[in-house]
mmCIF file of C-alpha atoms and ligand atoms in Angstrom:
data_model
loop_
_atom_site.group_PDB
_atom_site.id
_atom_site.type_symbol
_atom_site.label_atom_id
_atom_site.label_comp_id
_atom_site.label_asym_id
_atom_site.label_seq_id
_atom_site.Cartn_x
_atom_site.Cartn_y
_atom_site.Cartn_z
ATOM 1 C CA MET A 186 52.123 -32.425 85.892
ATOM 2 C CA THR A 187 49.871 -34.802 87.873
ATOM 3 C CA HIS A 188 47.249 -36.845 86.202
ATOM 4 C CA THR A 189 44.340 -37.773 88.425
ATOM 5 C CA ARG A 190 43.589 -40.864 86.998
ATOM 6 C CA ASN A 191 46.923 -42.362 87.440
ATOM 7 C CA THR A 192 46.908 -41.478 91.129
ATOM 8 C CA PRO A 193 46.552 -44.624 93.398
ATOM 9 C CA ALA A 194 43.123 -44.265 95.427
ATOM 10 C CA SER A 195 44.890 -45.017 98.465
ATOM 11 C CA ASN A 196 46.889 -41.799 98.772
ATOM 12 C CA THR A 197 43.984 -40.241 99.935
ATOM 13 C CA LYS A 198 43.938 -41.600 103.091
ATOM 14 C CA SER A 199 47.177 -40.211 104.432
ATOM 15 C CA ARG A 200 46.751 -36.856 102.735
ATOM 16 C CA PRO A 201 44.121 -34.422 104.203
ATOM 17 C CA ARG A 202 41.486 -34.181 101.970
ATOM 18 C CA ARG A 203 41.674 -30.994 100.276
ATOM 19 C CA ARG A 204 38.166 -30.423 99.362
ATOM 20 C CA ALA A 205 34.285 -32.002 99.401
ATOM 21 C CA VAL A 206 33.924 -34.742 97.076
ATOM 22 C CA ARG A 207 31.692 -32.528 94.216
ATOM 23 C CA GLN A 208 28.570 -33.926 94.168
ATOM 24 C CA LYS A 209 26.877 -34.939 91.374
ATOM 25 C CA THR A 210 24.340 -32.769 89.835
ATOM 26 C CA THR A 211 21.634 -32.387 87.256
ATOM 27 C CA LEU A 212 20.326 -29.350 85.244
ATOM 28 C CA PRO A 213 17.087 -28.009 84.006
ATOM 29 C CA ALA A 214 15.853 -30.196 80.734
ATOM 30 C CA SER A 215 12.912 -29.032 79.640
ATOM 31 C CA GLY A 216 12.698 -28.365 76.399
ATOM 32 C CA PHE A 217 15.973 -30.054 75.133
ATOM 33 C CA VAL A 218 15.970 -33.614 73.333
ATOM 34 C CA GLY A 219 18.392 -36.493 72.473
ATOM 35 C CA ARG A 220 22.068 -36.211 73.862
ATOM 36 C CA ALA A 221 21.302 -32.113 74.648
ATOM 37 C CA ARG A 222 18.598 -33.498 77.156
ATOM 38 C CA ARG A 223 20.875 -36.242 78.700
ATOM 39 C CA ALA A 224 23.672 -34.043 78.785
ATOM 40 C CA ARG A 225 21.397 -32.001 81.672
ATOM 41 C CA GLU A 226 19.494 -34.623 83.280
ATOM 42 C CA ASN A 227 21.929 -37.282 83.796
ATOM 43 C CA PRO A 228 23.755 -36.873 87.075
ATOM 44 C CA MET A 229 27.238 -35.659 86.612
ATOM 45 C CA ALA A 230 29.923 -34.078 88.643
ATOM 46 C CA VAL A 231 32.468 -32.063 86.569
ATOM 47 C CA ARG A 232 35.820 -31.324 87.972
ATOM 48 C CA PRO A 233 38.745 -28.946 86.451
ATOM 49 C CA LEU A 234 42.122 -30.508 85.838
ATOM 50 C CA ARG A 235 45.283 -28.426 86.008
ATOM 51 C CA ASP A 236 45.899 -28.683 82.298
ATOM 52 C CA GLY A 237 42.767 -27.449 81.004
ATOM 53 C CA ARG A 238 40.754 -30.662 80.589
ATOM 54 C CA TYR A 239 38.119 -32.063 82.945
ATOM 55 C CA VAL A 240 36.887 -35.010 84.813
ATOM 56 C CA VAL A 241 33.071 -36.048 84.547
ATOM 57 C CA GLU A 242 32.024 -38.384 87.130
ATOM 58 C CA THR A 243 28.720 -40.126 85.979
ATOM 59 C CA ASP A 244 26.432 -43.097 87.544
ATOM 60 C CA GLY A 245 28.026 -45.047 84.545
ATOM 61 C CA GLY A 246 31.555 -44.228 84.944
ATOM 62 C CA THR A 247 34.440 -41.346 85.080
ATOM 63 C CA TYR A 248 35.858 -39.964 81.982
ATOM 64 C CA VAL A 249 37.992 -36.991 80.741
ATOM 65 C CA VAL A 250 36.863 -34.208 78.524
ATOM 66 C CA ASP A 251 39.172 -31.796 76.627
ATOM 67 C CA THR A 252 36.810 -29.020 75.347
ATOM 68 C CA GLU A 253 39.872 -27.583 73.286
ATOM 69 C CA ALA A 254 40.605 -31.224 71.446
ATOM 70 C CA ASP A 255 36.642 -32.200 71.472
ATOM 71 C CA THR A 256 37.343 -35.427 72.949
ATOM 72 C CA CYS A 257 35.830 -37.635 75.508
ATOM 73 C CA THR A 258 37.490 -40.645 76.672
ATOM 74 C CA CYS A 259 33.582 -42.263 76.897
ATOM 75 C CA PRO A 260 33.191 -45.488 74.599
ATOM 76 C CA ASP A 261 30.336 -43.200 73.081
ATOM 77 C CA SER A 262 32.672 -40.593 71.918
ATOM 78 C CA ALA A 263 35.360 -42.955 70.581
ATOM 79 C CA ILE A 264 33.011 -45.203 68.816
ATOM 80 C CA ARG A 265 30.448 -42.579 67.443
ATOM 81 C CA ASP A 266 32.627 -39.693 66.490
ATOM 82 C CA ALA A 267 29.886 -37.826 68.253
ATOM 83 C CA GLU A 268 29.710 -34.498 70.735
ATOM 84 C CA CYS A 269 28.875 -36.824 73.812
ATOM 85 C CA LYS A 270 26.644 -35.809 76.585
ATOM 86 C CA HIS A 271 29.977 -35.359 78.631
ATOM 87 C CA LEU A 272 31.470 -33.014 76.287
ATOM 88 C CA ARG A 273 28.122 -31.180 76.003
ATOM 89 C CA ARG A 274 27.412 -30.704 79.834
ATOM 90 C CA VAL A 275 31.455 -29.489 80.274
ATOM 91 C CA ARG A 276 30.384 -26.743 77.380
ATOM 92 C CA ILE A 277 27.183 -26.034 79.368
ATOM 93 C CA GLU A 278 28.829 -25.881 82.855
ATOM 94 C CA ILE A 279 31.768 -23.567 81.204
ATOM 95 C CA ALA A 280 28.505 -21.127 79.595
ATOM 96 C CA ASP A 281 26.744 -20.912 82.840
ATOM 97 C CA GLY A 282 29.993 -19.910 85.288
ATOM 98 C CA LEU A 283 29.503 -23.141 87.066
ATOM 99 C CA ILE A 284 33.553 -24.048 86.122
ATOM 100 C CA PRO A 285 35.996 -22.357 84.913
ATOM 101 C CA ALA A 286 36.875 -22.469 80.820
ATOM 102 C CA PRO A 287 40.048 -24.253 80.133
ATOM 103 C CA ASP A 288 42.394 -21.060 79.884
ATOM 104 C CA GLU A 289 40.821 -20.202 83.480
ATOM 105 C CA ARG A 290 41.647 -21.028 87.058
ATOM 106 C CA ALA A 291 38.920 -20.554 90.031
ATOM 107 C CA SER A 292 39.955 -18.093 92.434
ATOM 108 C CA VAL A 293 38.504 -16.077 95.151
ATOM 109 C CA CYS A 294 37.576 -12.324 95.295
ATOM 110 C CA ALA A 295 40.023 -10.574 97.535
ATOM 111 C CA VAL A 296 37.000 -8.287 98.975
ATOM 112 C CA CYS A 297 34.146 -10.648 99.335
ATOM 113 C CA GLY A 298 35.368 -13.768 99.223
ATOM 114 C CA GLY A 299 33.284 -14.659 96.152
ATOM 115 C CA ARG A 300 34.097 -17.199 93.726
ATOM 116 C CA THR A 301 35.538 -15.848 90.428
ATOM 117 C CA TYR A 302 37.502 -17.148 87.353
ATOM 118 C CA VAL A 303 40.847 -15.354 86.224
ATOM 119 C CA PRO A 304 43.387 -16.395 83.335
ATOM 120 C CA ARG A 305 45.194 -19.206 84.512
ATOM 121 C CA PHE A 306 49.050 -17.960 84.770
ATOM 122 C CA GLU A 307 47.558 -14.613 85.979
ATOM 123 C CA SER A 308 49.050 -14.180 89.472
ATOM 124 C CA GLY A 309 48.576 -11.459 92.031
ATOM 125 C CA PRO A 310 45.446 -10.625 94.147
ATOM 126 C CA VAL A 311 42.095 -11.275 92.237
ATOM 127 C CA LEU A 312 38.785 -9.505 92.088
ATOM 128 C CA CYS A 313 35.280 -10.497 91.359
ATOM 129 C CA ASP A 314 33.373 -8.501 88.648
ATOM 130 C CA ARG A 315 31.519 -6.692 91.421
ATOM 131 C CA HIS A 316 34.576 -5.377 93.334
ATOM 132 C CA ASP A 317 36.951 -4.916 90.396
ATOM 133 C CA HIS A 318 37.591 -1.596 88.457
ATOM 134 C CA ALA A 319 38.485 -0.733 85.206
ATOM 135 C CA PRO A 320 40.700 1.909 83.529
ATOM 136 C CA GLY A 321 38.662 4.520 83.138
ATOM 137 C CA ASP A 322 35.834 3.800 85.973
ATOM 138 C CA LEU A 323 34.434 7.111 87.585
ATOM 139 C CA VAL A 324 34.795 5.860 91.784
ATOM 140 C CA ARG A 325 34.292 7.600 94.759
ATOM 141 C CA ASP A 326 36.781 7.604 97.891
ATOM 142 C CA ARG A 327 34.986 6.215 100.722
ATOM 143 C CA GLU A 328 37.202 8.158 103.067
ATOM 144 C CA THR A 329 37.297 11.630 101.782
ATOM 145 C CA LYS A 330 33.757 11.008 99.364
ATOM 146 C CA SER A 331 35.617 12.624 96.603
ATOM 147 C CA LEU A 332 35.245 11.620 93.156
ATOM 148 C CA LEU A 333 38.119 10.021 91.377
ATOM 149 C CA VAL A 334 39.081 8.218 87.642
ATOM 150 C CA VAL A 335 40.684 4.960 87.787
ATOM 151 C CA LEU A 336 43.799 4.396 85.950
ATOM 152 C CA ARG A 337 44.902 1.167 86.640
ATOM 153 C CA ALA A 338 45.339 -1.891 88.862
ATOM 154 C CA THR A 339 48.665 -2.148 90.137
ATOM 155 C CA GLY A 340 48.572 -5.650 90.169
ATOM 156 C CA ASP A 341 50.280 -5.754 93.854
ATOM 157 C CA ARG A 342 48.718 -5.841 97.154
ATOM 158 C CA ALA A 343 47.890 -3.075 99.681
ATOM 159 C CA ASP A 344 50.978 -4.755 102.271
ATOM 160 C CA ARG A 345 53.568 -4.858 98.939
ATOM 161 C CA SER A 346 52.307 -1.398 97.088
ATOM 162 C CA ARG A 347 54.547 1.101 98.200
ATOM 163 C CA THR A 348 53.840 4.875 97.799
ATOM 164 C CA GLU A 349 56.326 7.601 96.870
ATOM 165 C CA SER A 350 57.074 7.639 100.335
ATOM 166 C CA ASP A 351 58.349 4.052 100.500
ATOM 167 C CA ARG A 352 55.304 3.364 102.758
ATOM 168 C CA PRO A 353 53.139 0.180 102.048
ATOM 169 C CA VAL A 354 49.522 1.168 100.709
ATOM 170 C CA ALA A 355 48.199 -0.921 103.897
ATOM 171 C CA GLU A 356 50.236 1.119 106.942
ATOM 172 C CA TYR A 357 48.541 4.422 105.989
ATOM 173 C CA GLU A 358 45.912 4.956 109.116
ATOM 174 C CA THR A 359 43.156 5.870 106.234
ATOM 175 C CA ASN A 360 43.671 2.440 104.766
ATOM 176 C CA ALA A 361 43.296 0.639 108.290
ATOM 177 C CA ASP A 362 39.140 -0.570 107.320
ATOM 178 C CA TYR A 363 40.523 -2.149 104.433
ATOM 179 C CA GLY A 364 42.138 -5.801 103.779
ATOM 180 C CA SER A 365 45.962 -5.446 103.708
ATOM 181 C CA HIS A 366 45.544 -8.622 101.009
ATOM 182 C CA GLU A 367 43.409 -6.162 98.551
ATOM 183 C CA PRO A 368 44.535 -5.484 95.192
ATOM 184 C CA VAL A 369 45.834 -1.455 94.696
ATOM 185 C CA PHE A 370 44.577 0.698 92.078
ATOM 186 C CA GLU A 371 46.110 3.599 91.315
ATOM 187 C CA ALA A 372 43.775 6.698 90.604
ATOM 188 C CA VAL A 373 43.583 10.696 89.934
ATOM 189 C CA TYR A 374 40.880 12.898 91.503
ATOM 190 C CA VAL A 375 38.755 14.568 88.750
ATOM 191 C CA ASP A 376 37.492 18.519 89.098
ATOM 192 C CA SER A 377 34.489 18.298 87.339
ATOM 193 C CA VAL A 378 31.656 15.787 86.202
ATOM 194 C CA PRO A 379 31.288 15.394 83.039
ATOM 195 C CA LEU A 380 35.120 15.596 82.859
ATOM 196 C CA VAL A 381 36.733 18.695 81.239
ATOM 197 C CA GLU A 382 40.285 17.794 81.517
ATOM 198 C CA ASP A 383 41.918 16.800 78.278
ATOM 199 C CA VAL A 384 44.391 13.949 78.258
ATOM 200 C CA ALA A 385 47.402 16.220 78.660
ATOM 201 C CA GLU A 386 45.663 17.507 82.113
ATOM 202 C CA LEU A 387 45.095 13.803 83.100
ATOM 203 C CA ARG A 388 48.591 12.970 82.626
ATOM 204 C CA ALA A 389 50.043 15.685 84.777
ATOM 205 C CA LYS A 390 47.728 14.947 87.664
ATOM 206 C CA LYS A 391 49.068 13.176 90.855
ATOM 207 C CA ARG A 392 48.684 9.651 91.114
ATOM 208 C CA TYR A 393 47.152 7.620 94.318
ATOM 209 C CA LEU A 394 47.065 4.375 95.457
ATOM 210 C CA PHE A 395 43.963 3.128 96.758
ATOM 211 C CA PRO A 396 43.062 -0.833 98.349
ATOM 212 C CA ALA A 397 40.156 -1.808 96.004
ATOM 213 C CA SER A 398 37.394 -1.561 98.371
ATOM 214 C CA ARG A 399 38.231 1.996 99.207
ATOM 215 C CA LEU A 400 36.691 2.869 95.741
ATOM 216 C CA VAL A 401 33.162 2.456 95.520
ATOM 217 C CA PRO A 402 31.786 2.388 91.917
ATOM 218 C CA VAL A 403 30.198 5.400 90.438
ATOM 219 C CA GLU A 404 30.274 5.162 86.584
ATOM 220 C CA SER A 405 31.879 2.157 85.011
ATOM 221 C CA GLY A 406 33.727 3.408 81.620
ATOM 222 C CA PHE A 407 33.421 7.386 82.337
ATOM 223 C CA ALA A 408 36.690 8.178 81.042
ATOM 224 C CA ARG A 409 37.974 4.772 79.432
ATOM 225 C CA GLU A 410 39.163 6.555 75.983
ATOM 226 C CA GLN A 411 40.903 9.567 77.886
ATOM 227 C CA VAL A 412 42.824 7.057 80.554
ATOM 228 C CA ARG A 413 43.946 4.799 77.563
ATOM 229 C CA ARG A 414 45.133 7.787 76.089
ATOM 230 C CA THR A 415 46.844 8.910 79.227
ATOM 231 C CA LEU A 416 48.710 5.700 79.924
ATOM 232 C CA ALA A 417 49.868 5.096 76.319
ATOM 233 C CA GLY A 418 51.315 8.732 76.441
ATOM 234 C CA SER A 419 52.997 7.683 79.900
ATOM 235 C CA LEU A 420 54.481 4.281 78.792
ATOM 236 C CA PRO A 421 57.782 4.999 76.737
ATOM 237 C CA GLY A 422 59.974 5.960 79.249
ATOM 238 C CA GLY A 423 57.644 7.241 81.761
ATOM 239 C CA GLU A 424 58.311 5.193 84.312
ATOM 240 C CA SER A 425 59.240 7.084 86.895
ATOM 241 C CA ARG A 426 55.742 9.367 86.409
ATOM 242 C CA THR A 427 53.665 6.230 86.837
ATOM 243 C CA THR A 428 53.638 5.897 90.836
ATOM 244 C CA GLN A 429 54.067 9.662 92.337
ATOM 245 C CA ALA A 430 51.641 8.059 94.676
ATOM 246 C CA THR A 431 50.839 9.155 97.984
ATOM 247 C CA LEU A 432 47.534 8.825 100.229
ATOM 248 C CA GLY A 433 45.842 11.904 102.152
HETATM 249 ZN ZN1 ZN B 96 31.811 -38.852 76.775
HETATM 250 ZN ZN1 ZN B 97 33.874 -9.631 95.364
#
């Protein structure tokens, strides 16, 4: 684990700079008083560390905040045992989505490139809220215009997910317009809206794999409960049934 505060400043000269220095910023402070106000109107730059703590740069000094232990290395926090403005500022920025929470890390959506936060130890491709699909969502296939229900994310990229004919999803001609790095979703075609199929019928349906952005959201949570029960039923020993997928 690297501790930034122990890194000699001269090291930064020999390495290519990874990102621009974060500018100190202020937040709207009207209606706030005391420390709550100073937490917003004092210029600060907050940077998450790899261990879930945060470095807070201010005009008066640089401190390390630990929101889980409720601590800050500033004198105010050490002497008065109060929630200092740095700790408050970090909490505000987490709540506003400006920085990741301690158990999250910043990542980039595989479809739009937008910033998003994911659980710290989650691996695999990432999607922002706008481009993600949840089990049970009703979606439309951009290519065939058909309606489908999403079963699950495979957790793999389109160039690494393989269909039952052992071909990567990204290699299908119908997927040429979608990124080979996109996460893949497993879905089934629905014959009617509202859904008349029961869980047994949903379970028997052939499953298909799609790159994320080939599926356009229609209605979120459309068949969440049916899909939950469908997947629960196919888990024990049902491994062979989970990916009988091909693409048109
Ligand atoms: Zn502090
Ligand atoms: Zn996105």
